[in-house]
Tab-separated table of C-alpha atoms and ligand atoms in Angstrom:
chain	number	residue	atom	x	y	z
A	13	UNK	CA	61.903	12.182	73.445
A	14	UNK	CA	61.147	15.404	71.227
A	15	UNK	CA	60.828	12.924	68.539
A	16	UNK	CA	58.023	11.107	70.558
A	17	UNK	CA	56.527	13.964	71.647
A	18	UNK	CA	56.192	15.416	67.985
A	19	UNK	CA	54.818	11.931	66.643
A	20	UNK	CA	52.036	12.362	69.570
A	21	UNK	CA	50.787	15.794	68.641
A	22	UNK	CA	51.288	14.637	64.583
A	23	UNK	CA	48.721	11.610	65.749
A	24	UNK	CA	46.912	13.983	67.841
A	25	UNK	CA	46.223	16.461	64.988
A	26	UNK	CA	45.182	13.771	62.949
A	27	UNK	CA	43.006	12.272	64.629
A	28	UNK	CA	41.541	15.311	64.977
A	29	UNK	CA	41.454	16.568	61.483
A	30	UNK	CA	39.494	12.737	61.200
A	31	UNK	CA	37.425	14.069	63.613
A	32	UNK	CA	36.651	17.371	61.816
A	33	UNK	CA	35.795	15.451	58.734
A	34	UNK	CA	33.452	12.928	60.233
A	35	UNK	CA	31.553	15.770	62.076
A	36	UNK	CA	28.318	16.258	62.108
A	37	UNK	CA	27.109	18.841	59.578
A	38	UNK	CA	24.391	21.000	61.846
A	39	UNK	CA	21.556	22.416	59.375
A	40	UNK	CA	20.136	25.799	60.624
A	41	UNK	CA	16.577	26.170	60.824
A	42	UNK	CA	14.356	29.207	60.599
A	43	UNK	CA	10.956	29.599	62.614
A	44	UNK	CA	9.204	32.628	63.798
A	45	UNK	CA	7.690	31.331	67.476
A	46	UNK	CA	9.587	31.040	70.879
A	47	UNK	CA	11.340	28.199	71.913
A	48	UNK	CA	9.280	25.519	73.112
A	49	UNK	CA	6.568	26.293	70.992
A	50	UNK	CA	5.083	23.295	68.981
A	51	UNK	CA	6.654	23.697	65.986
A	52	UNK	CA	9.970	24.900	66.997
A	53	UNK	CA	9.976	21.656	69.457
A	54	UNK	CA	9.191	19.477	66.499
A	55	UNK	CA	11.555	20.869	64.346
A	56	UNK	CA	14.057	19.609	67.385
A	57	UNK	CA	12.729	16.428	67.551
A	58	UNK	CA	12.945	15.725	63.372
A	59	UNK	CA	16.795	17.208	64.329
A	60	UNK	CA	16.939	14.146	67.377
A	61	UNK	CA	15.829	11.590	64.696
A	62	UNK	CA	18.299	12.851	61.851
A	63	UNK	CA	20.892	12.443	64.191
A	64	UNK	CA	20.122	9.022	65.464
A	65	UNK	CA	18.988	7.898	61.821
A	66	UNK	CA	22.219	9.338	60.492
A	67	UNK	CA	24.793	7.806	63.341
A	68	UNK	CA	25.794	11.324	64.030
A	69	UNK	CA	26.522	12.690	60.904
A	70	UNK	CA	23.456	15.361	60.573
A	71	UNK	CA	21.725	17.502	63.622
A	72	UNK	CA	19.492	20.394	63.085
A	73	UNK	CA	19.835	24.080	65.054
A	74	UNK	CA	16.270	25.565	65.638
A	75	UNK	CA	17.043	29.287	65.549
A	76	UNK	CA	13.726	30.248	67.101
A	77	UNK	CA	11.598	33.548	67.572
A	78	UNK	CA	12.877	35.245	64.549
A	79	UNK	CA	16.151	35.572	65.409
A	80	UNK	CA	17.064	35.043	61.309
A	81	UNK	CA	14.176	37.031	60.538
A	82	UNK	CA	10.619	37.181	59.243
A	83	UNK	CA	8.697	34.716	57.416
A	84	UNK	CA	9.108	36.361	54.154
A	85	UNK	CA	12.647	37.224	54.762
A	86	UNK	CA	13.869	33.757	55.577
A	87	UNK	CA	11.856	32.208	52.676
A	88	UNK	CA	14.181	34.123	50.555
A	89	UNK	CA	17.301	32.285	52.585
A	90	UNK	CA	16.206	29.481	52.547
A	91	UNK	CA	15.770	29.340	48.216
A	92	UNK	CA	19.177	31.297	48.020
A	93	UNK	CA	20.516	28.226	50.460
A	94	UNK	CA	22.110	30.621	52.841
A	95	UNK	CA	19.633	28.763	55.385
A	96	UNK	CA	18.892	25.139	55.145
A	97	UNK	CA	15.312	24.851	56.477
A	98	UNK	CA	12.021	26.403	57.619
A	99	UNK	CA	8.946	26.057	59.384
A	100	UNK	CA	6.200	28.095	58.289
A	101	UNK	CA	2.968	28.992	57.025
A	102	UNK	CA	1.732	28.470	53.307
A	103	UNK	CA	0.406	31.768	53.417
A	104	UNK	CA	3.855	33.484	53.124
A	105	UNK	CA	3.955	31.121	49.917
A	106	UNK	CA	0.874	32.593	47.990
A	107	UNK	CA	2.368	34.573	45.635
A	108	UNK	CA	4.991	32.687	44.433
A	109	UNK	CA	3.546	28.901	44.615
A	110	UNK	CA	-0.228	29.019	43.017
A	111	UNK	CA	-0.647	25.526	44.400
A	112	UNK	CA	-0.158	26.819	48.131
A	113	UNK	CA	-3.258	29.447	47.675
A	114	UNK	CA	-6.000	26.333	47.820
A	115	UNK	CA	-5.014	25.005	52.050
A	116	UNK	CA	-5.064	28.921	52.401
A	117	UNK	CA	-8.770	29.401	51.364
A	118	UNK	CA	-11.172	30.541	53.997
A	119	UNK	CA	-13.342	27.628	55.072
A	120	UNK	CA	-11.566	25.131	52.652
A	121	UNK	CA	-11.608	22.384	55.284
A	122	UNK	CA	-14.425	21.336	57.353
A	123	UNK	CA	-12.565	20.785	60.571
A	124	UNK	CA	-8.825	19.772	61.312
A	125	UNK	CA	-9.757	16.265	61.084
A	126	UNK	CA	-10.502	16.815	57.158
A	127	UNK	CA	-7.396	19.453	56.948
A	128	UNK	CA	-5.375	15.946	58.669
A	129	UNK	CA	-6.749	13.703	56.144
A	130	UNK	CA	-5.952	15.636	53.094
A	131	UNK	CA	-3.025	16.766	53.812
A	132	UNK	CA	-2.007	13.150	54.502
A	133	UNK	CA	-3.677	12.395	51.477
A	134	UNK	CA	-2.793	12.582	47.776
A	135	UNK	CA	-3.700	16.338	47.700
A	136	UNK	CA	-1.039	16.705	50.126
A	137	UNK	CA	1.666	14.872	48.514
A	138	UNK	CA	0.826	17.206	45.034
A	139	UNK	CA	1.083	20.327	47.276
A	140	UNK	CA	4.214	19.551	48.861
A	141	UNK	CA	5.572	18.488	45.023
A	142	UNK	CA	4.662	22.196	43.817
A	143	UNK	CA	7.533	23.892	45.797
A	144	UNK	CA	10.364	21.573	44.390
A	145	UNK	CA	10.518	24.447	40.827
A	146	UNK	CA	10.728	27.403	43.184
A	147	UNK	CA	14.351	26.025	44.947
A	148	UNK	CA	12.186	24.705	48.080
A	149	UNK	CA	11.811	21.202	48.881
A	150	UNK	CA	8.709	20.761	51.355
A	151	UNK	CA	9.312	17.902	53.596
A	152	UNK	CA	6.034	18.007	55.816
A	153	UNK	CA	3.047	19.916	56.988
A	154	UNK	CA	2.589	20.734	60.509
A	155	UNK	CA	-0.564	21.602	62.487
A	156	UNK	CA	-1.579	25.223	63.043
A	157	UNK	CA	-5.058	24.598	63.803
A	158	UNK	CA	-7.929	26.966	63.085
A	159	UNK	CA	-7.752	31.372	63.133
A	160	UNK	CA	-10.090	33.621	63.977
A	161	UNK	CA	-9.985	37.245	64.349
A	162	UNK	CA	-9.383	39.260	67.868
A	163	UNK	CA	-9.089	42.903	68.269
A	164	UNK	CA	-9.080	45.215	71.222
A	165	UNK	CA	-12.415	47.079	70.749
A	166	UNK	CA	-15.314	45.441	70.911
A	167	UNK	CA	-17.037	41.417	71.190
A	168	UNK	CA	-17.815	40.182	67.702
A	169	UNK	CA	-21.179	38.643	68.034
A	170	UNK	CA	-22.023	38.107	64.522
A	171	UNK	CA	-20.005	38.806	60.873
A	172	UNK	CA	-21.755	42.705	60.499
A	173	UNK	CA	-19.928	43.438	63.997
A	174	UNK	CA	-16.427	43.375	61.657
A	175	UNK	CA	-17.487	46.198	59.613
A	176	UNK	CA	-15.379	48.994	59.007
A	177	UNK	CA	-12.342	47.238	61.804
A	178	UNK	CA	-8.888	46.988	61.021
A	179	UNK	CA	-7.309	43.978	60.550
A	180	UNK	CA	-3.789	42.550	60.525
A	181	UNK	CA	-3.239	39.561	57.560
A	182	UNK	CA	-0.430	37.481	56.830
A	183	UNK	CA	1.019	39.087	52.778
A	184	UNK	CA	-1.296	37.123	50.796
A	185	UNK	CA	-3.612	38.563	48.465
A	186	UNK	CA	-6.713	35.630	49.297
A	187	UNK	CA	-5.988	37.030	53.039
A	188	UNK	CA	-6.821	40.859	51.822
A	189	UNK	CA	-9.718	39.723	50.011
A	190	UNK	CA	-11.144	37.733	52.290
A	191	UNK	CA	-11.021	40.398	55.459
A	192	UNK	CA	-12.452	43.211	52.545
A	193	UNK	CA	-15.288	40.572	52.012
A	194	UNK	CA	-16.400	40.880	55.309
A	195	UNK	CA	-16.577	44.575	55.428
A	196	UNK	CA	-13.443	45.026	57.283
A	197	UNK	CA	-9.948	46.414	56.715
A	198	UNK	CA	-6.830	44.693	56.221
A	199	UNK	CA	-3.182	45.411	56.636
A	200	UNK	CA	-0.665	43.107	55.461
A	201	UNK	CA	2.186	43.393	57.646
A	202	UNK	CA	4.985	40.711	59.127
A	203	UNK	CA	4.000	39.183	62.586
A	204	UNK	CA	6.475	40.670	64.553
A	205	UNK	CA	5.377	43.774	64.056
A	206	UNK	CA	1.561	43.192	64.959
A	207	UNK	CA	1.767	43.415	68.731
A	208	UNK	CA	3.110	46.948	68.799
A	209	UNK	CA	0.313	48.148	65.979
A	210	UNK	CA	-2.525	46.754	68.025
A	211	UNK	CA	-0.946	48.525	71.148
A	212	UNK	CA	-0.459	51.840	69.474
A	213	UNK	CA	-3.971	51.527	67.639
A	214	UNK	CA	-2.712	51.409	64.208
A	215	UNK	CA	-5.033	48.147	63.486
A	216	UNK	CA	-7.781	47.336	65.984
A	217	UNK	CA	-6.526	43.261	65.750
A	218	UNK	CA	-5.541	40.304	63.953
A	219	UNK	CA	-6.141	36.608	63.364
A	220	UNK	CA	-4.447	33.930	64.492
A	221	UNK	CA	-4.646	30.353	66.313
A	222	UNK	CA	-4.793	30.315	70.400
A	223	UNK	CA	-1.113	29.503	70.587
A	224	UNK	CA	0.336	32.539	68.136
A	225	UNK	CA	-2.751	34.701	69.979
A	226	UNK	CA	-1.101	33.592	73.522
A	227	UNK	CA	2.695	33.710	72.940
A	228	UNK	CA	3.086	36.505	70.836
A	229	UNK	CA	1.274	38.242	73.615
A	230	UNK	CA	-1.342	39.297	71.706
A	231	UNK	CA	-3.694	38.594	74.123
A	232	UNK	CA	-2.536	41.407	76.169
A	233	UNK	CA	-3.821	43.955	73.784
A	234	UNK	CA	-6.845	42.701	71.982
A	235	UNK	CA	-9.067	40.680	74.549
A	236	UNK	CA	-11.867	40.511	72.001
A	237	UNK	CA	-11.395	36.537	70.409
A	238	UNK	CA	-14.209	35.304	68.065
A	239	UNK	CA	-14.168	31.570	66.952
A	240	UNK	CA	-15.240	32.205	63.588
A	241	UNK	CA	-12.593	29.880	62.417
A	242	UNK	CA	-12.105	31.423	58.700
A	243	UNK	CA	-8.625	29.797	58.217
A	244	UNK	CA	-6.802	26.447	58.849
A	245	UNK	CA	-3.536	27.231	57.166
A	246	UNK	CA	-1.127	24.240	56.866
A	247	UNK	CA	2.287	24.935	58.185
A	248	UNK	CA	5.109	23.423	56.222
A	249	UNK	CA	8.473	22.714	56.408
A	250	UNK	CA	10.658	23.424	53.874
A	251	UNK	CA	14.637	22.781	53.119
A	252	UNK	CA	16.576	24.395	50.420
A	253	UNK	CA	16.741	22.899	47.439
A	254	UNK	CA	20.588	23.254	47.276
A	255	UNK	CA	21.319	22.035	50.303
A	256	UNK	CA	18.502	19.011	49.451
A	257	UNK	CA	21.239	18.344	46.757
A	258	UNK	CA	23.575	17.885	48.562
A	259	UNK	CA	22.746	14.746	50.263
A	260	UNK	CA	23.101	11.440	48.609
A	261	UNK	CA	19.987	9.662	47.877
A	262	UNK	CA	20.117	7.203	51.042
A	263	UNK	CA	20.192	10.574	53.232
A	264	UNK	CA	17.181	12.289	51.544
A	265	UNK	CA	14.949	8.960	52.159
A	266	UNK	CA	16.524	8.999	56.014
A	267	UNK	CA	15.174	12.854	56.016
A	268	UNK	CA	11.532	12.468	54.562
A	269	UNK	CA	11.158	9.904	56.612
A	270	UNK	CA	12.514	11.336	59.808
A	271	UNK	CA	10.298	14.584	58.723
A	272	UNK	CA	7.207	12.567	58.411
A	273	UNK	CA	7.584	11.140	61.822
A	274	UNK	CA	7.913	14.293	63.395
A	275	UNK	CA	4.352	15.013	62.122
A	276	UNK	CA	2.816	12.161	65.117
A	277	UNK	CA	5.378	14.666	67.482
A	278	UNK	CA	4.057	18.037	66.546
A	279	UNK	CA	-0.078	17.801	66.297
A	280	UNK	CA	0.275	15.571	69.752
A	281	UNK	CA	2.249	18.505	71.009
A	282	UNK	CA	0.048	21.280	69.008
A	283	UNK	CA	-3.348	19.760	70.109
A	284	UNK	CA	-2.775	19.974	74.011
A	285	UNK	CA	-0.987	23.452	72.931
A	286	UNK	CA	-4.285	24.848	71.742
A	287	UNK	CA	-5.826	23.363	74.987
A	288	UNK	CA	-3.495	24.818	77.160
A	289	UNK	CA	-3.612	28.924	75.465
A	290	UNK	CA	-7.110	29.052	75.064
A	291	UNK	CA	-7.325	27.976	78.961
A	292	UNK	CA	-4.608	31.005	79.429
A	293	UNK	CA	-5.721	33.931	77.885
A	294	UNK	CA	-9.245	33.297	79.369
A	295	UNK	CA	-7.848	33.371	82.705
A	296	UNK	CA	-5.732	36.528	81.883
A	297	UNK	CA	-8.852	38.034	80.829
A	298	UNK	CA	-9.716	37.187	77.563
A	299	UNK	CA	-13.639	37.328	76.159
A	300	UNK	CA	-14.189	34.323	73.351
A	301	UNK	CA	-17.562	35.114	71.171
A	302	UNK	CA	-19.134	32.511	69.009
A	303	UNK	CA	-20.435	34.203	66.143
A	304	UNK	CA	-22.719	32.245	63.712
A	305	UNK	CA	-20.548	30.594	60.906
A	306	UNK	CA	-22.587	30.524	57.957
A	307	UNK	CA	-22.487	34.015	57.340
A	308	UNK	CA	-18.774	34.246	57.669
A	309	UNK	CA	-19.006	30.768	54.978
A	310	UNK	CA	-21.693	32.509	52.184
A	311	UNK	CA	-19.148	36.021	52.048
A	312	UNK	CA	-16.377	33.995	51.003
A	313	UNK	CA	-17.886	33.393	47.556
A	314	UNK	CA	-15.471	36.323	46.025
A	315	UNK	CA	-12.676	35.171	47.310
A	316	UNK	CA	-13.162	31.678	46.155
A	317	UNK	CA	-14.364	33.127	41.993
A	318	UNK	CA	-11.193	35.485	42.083
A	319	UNK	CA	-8.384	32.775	43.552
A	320	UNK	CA	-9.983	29.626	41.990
A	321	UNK	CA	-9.935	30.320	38.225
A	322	UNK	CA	-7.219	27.761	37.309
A	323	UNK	CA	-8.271	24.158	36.155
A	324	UNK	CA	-5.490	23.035	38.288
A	325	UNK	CA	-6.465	24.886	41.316
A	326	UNK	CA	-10.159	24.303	40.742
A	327	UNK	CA	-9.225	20.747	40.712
A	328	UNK	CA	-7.217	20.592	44.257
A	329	UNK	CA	-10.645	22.292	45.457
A	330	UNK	CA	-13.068	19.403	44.164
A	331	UNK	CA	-10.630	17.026	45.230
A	332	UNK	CA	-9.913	18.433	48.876
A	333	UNK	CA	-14.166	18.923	48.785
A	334	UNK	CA	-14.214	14.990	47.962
A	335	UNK	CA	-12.224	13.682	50.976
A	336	UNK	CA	-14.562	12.408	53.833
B	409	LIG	C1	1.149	31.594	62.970
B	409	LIG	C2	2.046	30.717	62.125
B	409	LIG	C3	3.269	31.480	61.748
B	409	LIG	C4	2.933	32.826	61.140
B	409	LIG	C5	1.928	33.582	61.945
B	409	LIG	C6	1.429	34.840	61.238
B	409	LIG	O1	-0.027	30.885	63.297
B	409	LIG	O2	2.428	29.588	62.865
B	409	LIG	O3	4.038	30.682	60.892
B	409	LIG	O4	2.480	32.637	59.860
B	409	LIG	O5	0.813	32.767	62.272
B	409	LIG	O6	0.258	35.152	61.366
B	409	LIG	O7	2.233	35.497	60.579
């Protein structure tokens, strides 16, 4: 009887042990928005297709509103390995991945149907190849539509109305230059921190999409919005290198692929996003201004001669430029 008892619980741990080693290995992803947010939810969904793609054997955790920390921070991680993927902007990249400055120049694409084209486009694929040296593998770009700048003082009827403001950027030097181009101010500074220095007055506002604007709460302290639309900065998502390695060659196609389909997922889900804040912060309260473009367009001139002096930058420009 003991004997028969002991063989059970032998079989039992087994089979368990067999268990352990078939389980799934659960990747830990970074992003700096809430949960159901469009790029944490597509993050989820390229997680759902791993899983089904992979019988089981790979599932992604979406550790959402900076809980691993900011953008800059968790870049870091993610090269070291000690976190196997991110979602985030290229403009946290800027310094460290020259190729990643050209989708971050002001009034580089015409609207987000050229920013869709080119990044699905050849220019794409070459950007996404430029963060393979720096430990990064960049599986896809996601959709974070157009910025503009909002700040708590005043309606921005035209570019002179910026003059002499304050301004929150994302760290990136082209983001610096470009606010100083237009006469204003700017304060690099993470994006957790930018609700609390528009609230206390320490910048007069920021830039940002509708979405970031609505659920970072934003909105609640600068109800000044312009749609200047200065930036359309790509949002990528990146996996360690080492843990990238780690998979055999079968997996990684299973991954691109599943990453690439969760593109469809996210702008469907980003595009009724926008919709949906925009519709939000007006009814909290919210003024929008439509200050001419062109003016905002002609100022970026430095920005462009100071960022654009490589051959191999000033040849992503002609080429994104050439895409109709
Ligand atoms: C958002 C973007 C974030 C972050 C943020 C910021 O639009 O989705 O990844 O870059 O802007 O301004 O820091």
């Amino acid at each position: 009887m003991l004997y028969f008892s002991k063989l059970a619980a032998a079989i039992a741990a087994a089979s368990l042990m067999m268990g352990v080693a078939s389980a799934q290995t659960v990747l830990r992803s970074s992003d700096t928005h809430p949960d159901g947010y469009p790029t944490v939810e597509a993050v989820k969904y390229f997680g759902e297709l791993l899983k089904d793609r992979s019988a089981g054997r790979y599932s992604i955790e979406v550790f959402h509103s900076a809980q691993l920390g900011e953008e800059k921070d968790t870049i870091e991680q993610v090269r070291s390995g000690v976190i196997n993927l991110n979602r985030v902007s290229m403009g946290p990249f800027n310094g460290l991945i020259p190729e990643t400055t050209v989708p971050s120049l002001p009034y580089i694409f015409r609207s987000v149907d050229h920013m869709r084209k080119v990044l699905d486009g050849d220019v794409g694929t070459d950007i996404l190849a430029a963060f393979e040296p720096h430990g990064l593998v960049a599986l896809a770009f996601y959709d974070g539509g157009a910025r503009s700048f909002y700040n708590s003082k005043k309606p921005i009827a035209s570019k002179e109305d910026l003059g002499g403001m304050k301004f929150r950027v994302m760290q990136s030097d082209i983001f610096v230059d470009m606010v100083n181009a237009l006469g204003a101010n700017a304060t690099p500074m993470p994006y957790g921190e930018v609700y609390s220095a528009i609230e206390t007055g320490v910048i007069d506002g920021a830039e940002n999409n509708f979405p970031s604007y609505d659920t970072a709460k934003h909105a609640e302290v600068a109800k000044y919005y312009s749609l200047d639309e200065h930036l359309m900065v790509p949002e990528v998502l990146v996996m360690s290198k080492a843990s990238w390695d780690k998979l055999s060659p079968e997996d990684q196609t299973i991954f691109r692929q599943a990453a690439k389909d969760s593109v469809v997922k996210q702008r469907e889900l980003w595009d009724a996003k926008e919709k949906e804040s925009r519709a939000k912060v007006e009814a909290a309260g919210s003024t929008i201004s439509t200050p001419e473009k062109q003016p905002f367009i002609d100022a970026m001139a430095p920005v462009y001669e100071k960022h654009v002096t490589d051959p191999k930058l000033k040849d992503l420009v002609e080429r994104i430029r050439a895409v109709q």
